[in-house]
Amino acid sequence: MDINYHEIAERAASHALKSNITLDYSEKSIAEVESILGTYYDHLAEYDGKDGADTLWNVAVHYGIYLGETMLRLGMKEKGFAWYIDDGMPVLKNQAKAQISPVTKAHKRILNGPEDNVKSFCDVAFLLADGKFPDKNVHRAINVHLPSGQVIENVLYRDIASYITMIETGREDFLILESQDGFFQFYGVNNQFVCEVRVNLPDGDFHTYSVIDKAKEQQTRRVQLTTPYGQFTPAEREVVSLEVVNMVVRAYYEHVKTDDFLGAIPYIDTTEITKRCMGL
């Protein structure tokens, strides 16, 4: 089968440009593809039936091949990787028989959501190309902690909404999303929530952050917030809506690296205050 991979990748880039998104085969463009595929996931209900499934597969093929072409340009070609057809599927392989399937991953991203993040997938691919085994920080596995002490392990993004609803409706006091490098927790009721993040560093230190309402960034006056979890006096900017909570939860699933996660959310650094309160 003679496939012009560059031409298919260029069609993906042209399609993205219609939404004012530039795909230039850079590492940054991988995050753009992640965002594009995420939009399809958000609108899955609009692609029902065989025609819808065919459309999504076509999208996955184009953007998956774009990802493959990008990885080749970013060093994987020099590592011996090239396109092959394996059982009818375009894949990247090298002489050591290491195999990567960006088309399959793009399709999973569309169908499954952020837990099949293509940026993390590409990070893994680059490590494999360098002969390195991915460490535990490549993927973000989420365990949900409830006030009762119950821990639900490996909760997928598509299943997290039911737990968020427990807090929204007051059925649970708080929710903790624990990952391998820290946790994200929030509490509140009636569309008023406080969200906090802790990041554990490799050297044993830690940083903490509070999510803020960007529109109220300068509003530092303390306000009274009564929740099923108790009474609190956060700064006004630290009281956020459910929409912000959902955005941060999604970003927590999507971005494994702390800098990427923080770059996607509005926050303030509370490390110094937290450590002072802990007597550290």
Coordinates of N, CA and C in Angstrom, one line a residue, residues 104 221 275:
T104 N -4.1 4.9 16.2 CA -4.9 4.2 17.2 C -5.0 5.1 18.4
R221 N -10.1 40.3 49.5 CA -10.9 40.4 50.8 C -11.4 39.0 51.2
K275 N 3.2 26.3 54.5 CA 4.3 25.8 55.3 C 4.4 26.5 56.6

